[in-house]
């Protein structure tokens, strides 16, 4: 069964420092991996995805993620954190269900706090 | 519209009552998904529509939950005889390339359902 783990409930980083939010996955077959961000009282916003090709994926708001097949990881990174990056981050993997459904299987989320 | 919209944003109801939650997907998106997010959890898949038909309803928790999409656009999630355990944020997402590896789901802001 497909699953995603986000080992850290919370990550704290100082503004201007690099940030990493960790994600590991367990899938059968090729993984299609996603990162979404959730701000308070707002919906999930798509950041980036890995389908195939280059292991370093660039996304919105200066975020990037590195796919590592041997470590089954897809960590989210940003070179210089902003206070406005403080939010809840979710890693997800697609699972092929009935009727061509590619539902997302989600981690529990990691709360990122960027301190001024 | 520019994005996925959901109404109402908040719904408070009493145990045993019936509720309807509405989702208006991005114009032209043929695929529509409903997820449920409980506090401190990642979203959990409920149902997937391709066009007007429910192609995968394997995530609906029981027969009190039902969803429709009669014209292939707006969808309504219906919950009968609500229970306190139904309290959660109900998220809707739509996508334009369902079943493909490049498909990306875009989410609405959610409806927060509280059952007293």
mmCIF file of C-alpha atoms in Angstrom:
data_model
loop_
_atom_site.group_PDB
_atom_site.id
_atom_site.type_symbol
_atom_site.label_atom_id
_atom_site.label_comp_id
_atom_site.label_asym_id
_atom_site.label_seq_id
_atom_site.Cartn_x
_atom_site.Cartn_y
_atom_site.Cartn_z
ATOM 1 C CA UNK A 1 0.000 0.000 0.000
ATOM 2 C CA UNK A 2 1.132 3.536 -0.741
ATOM 3 C CA UNK A 3 2.085 5.629 2.250
ATOM 4 C CA UNK A 4 3.846 8.845 3.114
ATOM 5 C CA UNK A 5 5.666 9.765 6.303
ATOM 6 C CA UNK A 6 6.595 13.211 7.516
ATOM 7 C CA UNK A 7 8.800 12.482 10.509
ATOM 8 C CA UNK A 8 8.724 15.990 11.984
ATOM 9 C CA UNK A 9 5.567 17.508 13.424
ATOM 10 C CA UNK A 10 7.198 20.914 13.560
ATOM 11 C CA UNK A 11 10.229 22.602 12.067
ATOM 12 C CA UNK A 12 11.603 25.891 13.382
ATOM 13 C CA UNK A 13 14.047 27.979 11.397
ATOM 14 C CA UNK A 14 15.321 31.546 11.551
ATOM 15 C CA UNK A 15 14.455 33.915 8.754
ATOM 16 C CA UNK A 16 17.129 33.911 6.080
ATOM 17 C CA UNK A 17 18.358 30.426 6.947
ATOM 18 C CA UNK A 18 17.833 27.426 4.672
ATOM 19 C CA UNK A 19 14.900 25.176 5.487
ATOM 20 C CA UNK A 20 14.204 21.491 4.939
ATOM 21 C CA UNK A 21 10.917 19.686 5.488
ATOM 22 C CA UNK A 22 11.307 15.928 5.297
ATOM 23 C CA UNK A 23 9.167 13.354 3.524
ATOM 24 C CA UNK A 24 9.657 9.655 2.914
ATOM 25 C CA UNK A 25 7.395 7.415 0.914
ATOM 26 C CA UNK A 26 6.511 3.806 0.315
ATOM 27 C CA UNK A 27 5.019 2.936 -3.064
ATOM 28 C CA UNK A 28 4.840 0.091 -5.507
ATOM 29 C CA UNK A 29 5.996 1.169 -8.924
ATOM 30 C CA UNK A 30 7.057 4.641 -9.906
ATOM 31 C CA UNK A 31 6.181 7.340 -7.399
ATOM 32 C CA UNK A 32 4.429 10.552 -8.322
ATOM 33 C CA UNK A 33 5.134 12.898 -5.420
ATOM 34 C CA UNK A 34 3.670 16.246 -4.455
ATOM 35 C CA UNK A 35 4.115 19.036 -1.940
ATOM 36 C CA UNK A 36 1.251 21.279 -0.894
ATOM 37 C CA UNK A 37 1.144 24.165 1.587
ATOM 38 C CA UNK A 38 -1.818 25.078 3.789
ATOM 39 C CA UNK A 39 -2.178 28.513 5.330
ATOM 40 C CA UNK A 40 -4.663 29.055 8.186
ATOM 41 C CA UNK A 41 -8.276 29.068 6.983
ATOM 42 C CA UNK A 42 -7.180 28.570 3.411
ATOM 43 C CA UNK A 43 -7.118 25.596 1.116
ATOM 44 C CA UNK A 44 -4.190 23.490 0.081
ATOM 45 C CA UNK A 45 -1.959 25.207 -2.437
ATOM 46 C CA UNK A 46 0.108 23.192 -4.882
ATOM 47 C CA UNK A 47 3.868 23.839 -4.600
ATOM 48 C CA UNK A 48 5.573 21.286 -6.813
ATOM 49 C CA UNK A 49 5.572 17.706 -8.035
ATOM 50 C CA UNK A 50 7.951 15.001 -9.155
ATOM 51 C CA UNK A 51 6.884 12.757 -12.003
ATOM 52 C CA UNK A 52 10.091 11.710 -13.728
ATOM 53 C CA UNK A 53 13.387 13.108 -14.916
ATOM 54 C CA UNK A 54 15.591 15.522 -12.992
ATOM 55 C CA UNK A 55 15.719 14.663 -9.300
ATOM 56 C CA UNK A 56 15.663 18.339 -8.307
ATOM 57 C CA UNK A 57 12.241 19.849 -8.843
ATOM 58 C CA UNK A 58 11.631 23.584 -8.653
ATOM 59 C CA UNK A 59 8.276 24.966 -7.629
ATOM 60 C CA UNK A 60 6.388 28.008 -6.455
ATOM 61 C CA UNK A 61 7.639 30.691 -4.043
ATOM 62 C CA UNK A 62 11.286 29.613 -4.345
ATOM 63 C CA UNK A 63 10.711 26.101 -3.033
ATOM 64 C CA UNK A 64 12.376 23.044 -4.457
ATOM 65 C CA UNK A 65 12.394 19.365 -3.623
ATOM 66 C CA UNK A 66 14.903 16.605 -4.134
ATOM 67 C CA UNK A 67 13.786 13.137 -5.124
ATOM 68 C CA UNK A 68 16.068 10.387 -3.829
ATOM 69 C CA UNK A 69 15.042 6.955 -5.007
ATOM 70 C CA UNK A 70 17.556 4.996 -2.930
ATOM 71 C CA UNK A 71 16.424 6.696 0.261
ATOM 72 C CA UNK A 72 12.764 6.860 -0.834
ATOM 73 C CA UNK A 73 12.705 10.511 0.134
ATOM 74 C CA UNK A 74 11.312 13.712 -1.299
ATOM 75 C CA UNK A 75 12.461 16.512 0.998
ATOM 76 C CA UNK A 76 11.227 20.065 0.500
ATOM 77 C CA UNK A 77 13.840 22.801 0.609
ATOM 78 C CA UNK A 78 14.276 26.526 0.339
ATOM 79 C CA UNK A 79 17.638 28.327 0.414
ATOM 80 C CA UNK A 80 16.449 31.317 2.451
ATOM 81 C CA UNK A 81 13.321 31.136 4.596
ATOM 82 C CA UNK A 82 10.812 33.983 4.943
ATOM 83 C CA UNK A 83 8.483 34.625 7.870
ATOM 84 C CA UNK A 84 5.634 34.377 5.370
ATOM 85 C CA UNK A 85 6.623 30.758 4.676
ATOM 86 C CA UNK A 86 5.236 29.814 8.091
ATOM 87 C CA UNK A 87 2.441 27.343 7.347
ATOM 88 C CA UNK A 88 1.522 23.657 7.323
ATOM 89 C CA UNK A 89 3.240 21.589 4.643
ATOM 90 C CA UNK A 90 1.941 18.312 3.281
ATOM 91 C CA UNK A 91 3.694 15.675 1.226
ATOM 92 C CA UNK A 92 1.532 13.374 -0.886
ATOM 93 C CA UNK A 93 1.814 10.485 -3.336
ATOM 94 C CA UNK A 94 -0.688 9.423 -5.934
ATOM 95 C CA UNK A 95 -2.377 6.068 -5.758
ATOM 96 C CA UNK A 96 -4.159 4.622 -8.742
ATOM 97 C CA UNK A 97 -7.665 3.665 -7.727
ATOM 98 C CA UNK A 98 -10.799 2.601 -9.558
ATOM 99 C CA UNK A 99 -11.897 4.349 -12.726
ATOM 100 C CA UNK A 100 -8.538 5.939 -13.460
ATOM 101 C CA UNK A 101 -8.638 7.700 -10.114
ATOM 102 C CA UNK A 102 -5.302 9.098 -9.002
ATOM 103 C CA UNK A 103 -6.233 9.988 -5.460
ATOM 104 C CA UNK A 104 -3.625 11.527 -3.228
ATOM 105 C CA UNK A 105 -2.316 9.724 -0.163
ATOM 106 C CA UNK A 106 -1.106 12.265 2.370
ATOM 107 C CA UNK A 107 1.363 12.590 5.187
ATOM 108 C CA UNK A 108 0.262 14.084 8.498
ATOM 109 C CA UNK A 109 1.809 17.440 7.737
ATOM 110 C CA UNK A 110 4.698 19.436 9.151
ATOM 111 C CA UNK A 111 4.192 22.824 10.742
ATOM 112 C CA UNK A 112 6.910 25.229 9.657
ATOM 113 C CA UNK A 113 7.629 28.236 11.857
ATOM 114 C CA UNK A 114 10.033 30.853 10.524
ATOM 115 C CA UNK A 115 11.194 33.182 13.242
ATOM 116 C CA UNK A 116 12.138 36.795 12.500
ATOM 117 C CA UNK B 1 -13.916 31.047 -12.000
ATOM 118 C CA UNK B 2 -10.258 31.426 -11.213
ATOM 119 C CA UNK B 3 -10.132 28.659 -8.659
ATOM 120 C CA UNK B 4 -12.139 26.005 -6.889
ATOM 121 C CA UNK B 5 -14.849 27.485 -4.694
ATOM 122 C CA UNK B 6 -16.722 25.814 -1.870
ATOM 123 C CA UNK B 7 -19.820 26.864 0.023
ATOM 124 C CA UNK B 8 -20.550 27.359 2.798
ATOM 125 C CA UNK B 9 -17.177 28.101 4.348
ATOM 126 C CA UNK B 10 -18.525 27.058 7.728
ATOM 127 C CA UNK B 11 -21.477 24.888 8.649
ATOM 128 C CA UNK B 12 -22.690 24.176 12.163
ATOM 129 C CA UNK B 13 -25.417 21.605 12.545
ATOM 130 C CA UNK B 14 -26.965 19.388 15.171
ATOM 131 C CA UNK B 15 -26.487 15.673 15.458
ATOM 132 C CA UNK B 16 -28.955 13.836 13.257
ATOM 133 C CA UNK B 17 -29.470 16.645 10.763
ATOM 134 C CA UNK B 18 -28.873 16.549 7.018
ATOM 135 C CA UNK B 19 -26.251 18.768 5.361
ATOM 136 C CA UNK B 20 -25.162 19.589 1.828
ATOM 137 C CA UNK B 21 -21.750 20.924 0.902
ATOM 138 C CA UNK B 22 -21.161 22.453 -2.501
ATOM 139 C CA UNK B 23 -18.082 22.525 -4.724
ATOM 140 C CA UNK B 24 -17.620 24.560 -7.884
ATOM 141 C CA UNK B 25 -14.502 23.331 -9.725
ATOM 142 C CA UNK B 26 -12.187 25.214 -12.030
ATOM 143 C CA UNK B 27 -13.925 25.782 -15.345
ATOM 144 C CA UNK B 28 -13.164 22.997 -17.806
ATOM 145 C CA UNK B 29 -11.803 20.555 -15.243
ATOM 146 C CA UNK B 30 -13.386 17.171 -15.832
ATOM 147 C CA UNK B 31 -12.160 15.486 -12.662
ATOM 148 C CA UNK B 32 -13.439 16.348 -9.197
ATOM 149 C CA UNK B 33 -12.361 14.938 -5.840
ATOM 150 C CA UNK B 34 -13.719 15.186 -2.322
ATOM 151 C CA UNK B 35 -11.437 14.747 0.690
ATOM 152 C CA UNK B 36 -12.005 15.057 4.421
ATOM 153 C CA UNK B 37 -9.427 16.511 6.795
ATOM 154 C CA UNK B 38 -9.735 15.960 10.503
ATOM 155 C CA UNK B 39 -7.800 18.052 12.991
ATOM 156 C CA UNK B 40 -4.111 17.227 12.962
ATOM 157 C CA UNK B 41 -4.423 14.854 10.036
ATOM 158 C CA UNK B 42 -3.734 14.887 6.352
ATOM 159 C CA UNK B 43 -6.673 14.837 3.949
ATOM 160 C CA UNK B 44 -8.443 11.537 3.428
ATOM 161 C CA UNK B 45 -9.924 10.622 0.057
ATOM 162 C CA UNK B 46 -13.700 10.269 -0.147
ATOM 163 C CA UNK B 47 -14.868 10.157 -3.773
ATOM 164 C CA UNK B 48 -13.722 10.876 -7.327
ATOM 165 C CA UNK B 49 -15.846 12.023 -10.267
ATOM 166 C CA UNK B 50 -14.868 11.809 -13.887
ATOM 167 C CA UNK B 51 -17.488 13.904 -15.631
ATOM 168 C CA UNK B 52 -20.908 13.198 -14.173
ATOM 169 C CA UNK B 53 -20.193 9.744 -12.813
ATOM 170 C CA UNK B 54 -18.641 8.707 -9.532
ATOM 171 C CA UNK B 55 -15.736 6.640 -10.832
ATOM 172 C CA UNK B 56 -14.371 5.781 -7.393
ATOM 173 C CA UNK B 57 -16.399 6.116 -4.190
ATOM 174 C CA UNK B 58 -14.284 3.732 -2.152
ATOM 175 C CA UNK B 59 -13.421 6.397 0.414
ATOM 176 C CA UNK B 60 -16.959 7.178 1.537
ATOM 177 C CA UNK B 61 -17.071 6.007 5.166
ATOM 178 C CA UNK B 62 -20.628 4.675 5.131
ATOM 179 C CA UNK B 63 -23.981 4.970 3.387
ATOM 180 C CA UNK B 64 -24.812 8.243 5.153
ATOM 181 C CA UNK B 65 -22.442 9.935 2.719
ATOM 182 C CA UNK B 66 -23.392 10.531 -0.883
ATOM 183 C CA UNK B 67 -22.205 12.892 -3.612
ATOM 184 C CA UNK B 68 -23.524 13.966 -6.990
ATOM 185 C CA UNK B 69 -22.289 15.890 -9.993
ATOM 186 C CA UNK B 70 -25.305 15.924 -12.305
ATOM 187 C CA UNK B 71 -23.982 18.177 -15.049
ATOM 188 C CA UNK B 72 -20.303 17.389 -14.806
ATOM 189 C CA UNK B 73 -19.405 20.655 -13.106
ATOM 190 C CA UNK B 74 -20.728 21.572 -9.657
ATOM 191 C CA UNK B 75 -20.754 18.777 -7.109
ATOM 192 C CA UNK B 76 -22.690 18.397 -3.868
ATOM 193 C CA UNK B 77 -21.601 16.220 -0.973
ATOM 194 C CA UNK B 78 -24.568 15.106 1.086
ATOM 195 C CA UNK B 79 -24.411 13.776 4.627
ATOM 196 C CA UNK B 80 -27.471 12.274 6.257
ATOM 197 C CA UNK B 81 -28.065 11.817 9.988
ATOM 198 C CA UNK B 82 -24.877 13.660 10.869
ATOM 199 C CA UNK B 83 -22.783 12.437 13.767
ATOM 200 C CA UNK B 84 -20.255 14.297 15.900
ATOM 201 C CA UNK B 85 -17.513 12.248 14.287
ATOM 202 C CA UNK B 86 -18.358 13.812 10.927
ATOM 203 C CA UNK B 87 -16.931 17.112 12.141
ATOM 204 C CA UNK B 88 -13.997 17.960 9.871
ATOM 205 C CA UNK B 89 -12.951 20.190 7.014
ATOM 206 C CA UNK B 90 -14.305 18.899 3.723
ATOM 207 C CA UNK B 91 -12.052 19.705 0.799
ATOM 208 C CA UNK B 92 -12.828 19.666 -2.877
ATOM 209 C CA UNK B 93 -10.251 19.501 -5.660
ATOM 210 C CA UNK B 94 -10.417 19.484 -9.435
ATOM 211 C CA UNK B 95 -8.011 18.589 -12.201
ATOM 212 C CA UNK B 96 -7.831 18.710 -15.975
ATOM 213 C CA UNK B 97 -5.828 15.612 -16.875
ATOM 214 C CA UNK B 98 -7.247 12.807 -14.774
ATOM 215 C CA UNK B 99 -5.581 9.459 -14.987
ATOM 216 C CA UNK B 100 -2.339 10.876 -16.351
ATOM 217 C CA UNK B 101 0.930 10.985 -14.496
ATOM 218 C CA UNK B 102 1.127 14.759 -14.905
ATOM 219 C CA UNK B 103 -2.277 15.460 -13.386
ATOM 220 C CA UNK B 104 -2.344 18.063 -10.592
ATOM 221 C CA UNK B 105 -5.241 18.556 -8.201
ATOM 222 C CA UNK B 106 -6.170 22.109 -7.243
ATOM 223 C CA UNK B 107 -8.025 22.588 -3.996
ATOM 224 C CA UNK B 108 -10.759 24.847 -2.760
ATOM 225 C CA UNK B 109 -10.684 26.563 0.649
ATOM 226 C CA UNK B 110 -12.797 23.850 2.250
ATOM 227 C CA UNK B 111 -15.994 23.730 4.293
ATOM 228 C CA UNK B 112 -15.570 23.397 8.041
ATOM 229 C CA UNK B 113 -18.392 21.195 9.311
ATOM 230 C CA UNK B 114 -19.160 21.137 13.021
ATOM 231 C CA UNK B 115 -21.733 18.702 14.336
ATOM 232 C CA UNK B 116 -22.936 19.564 17.835
#
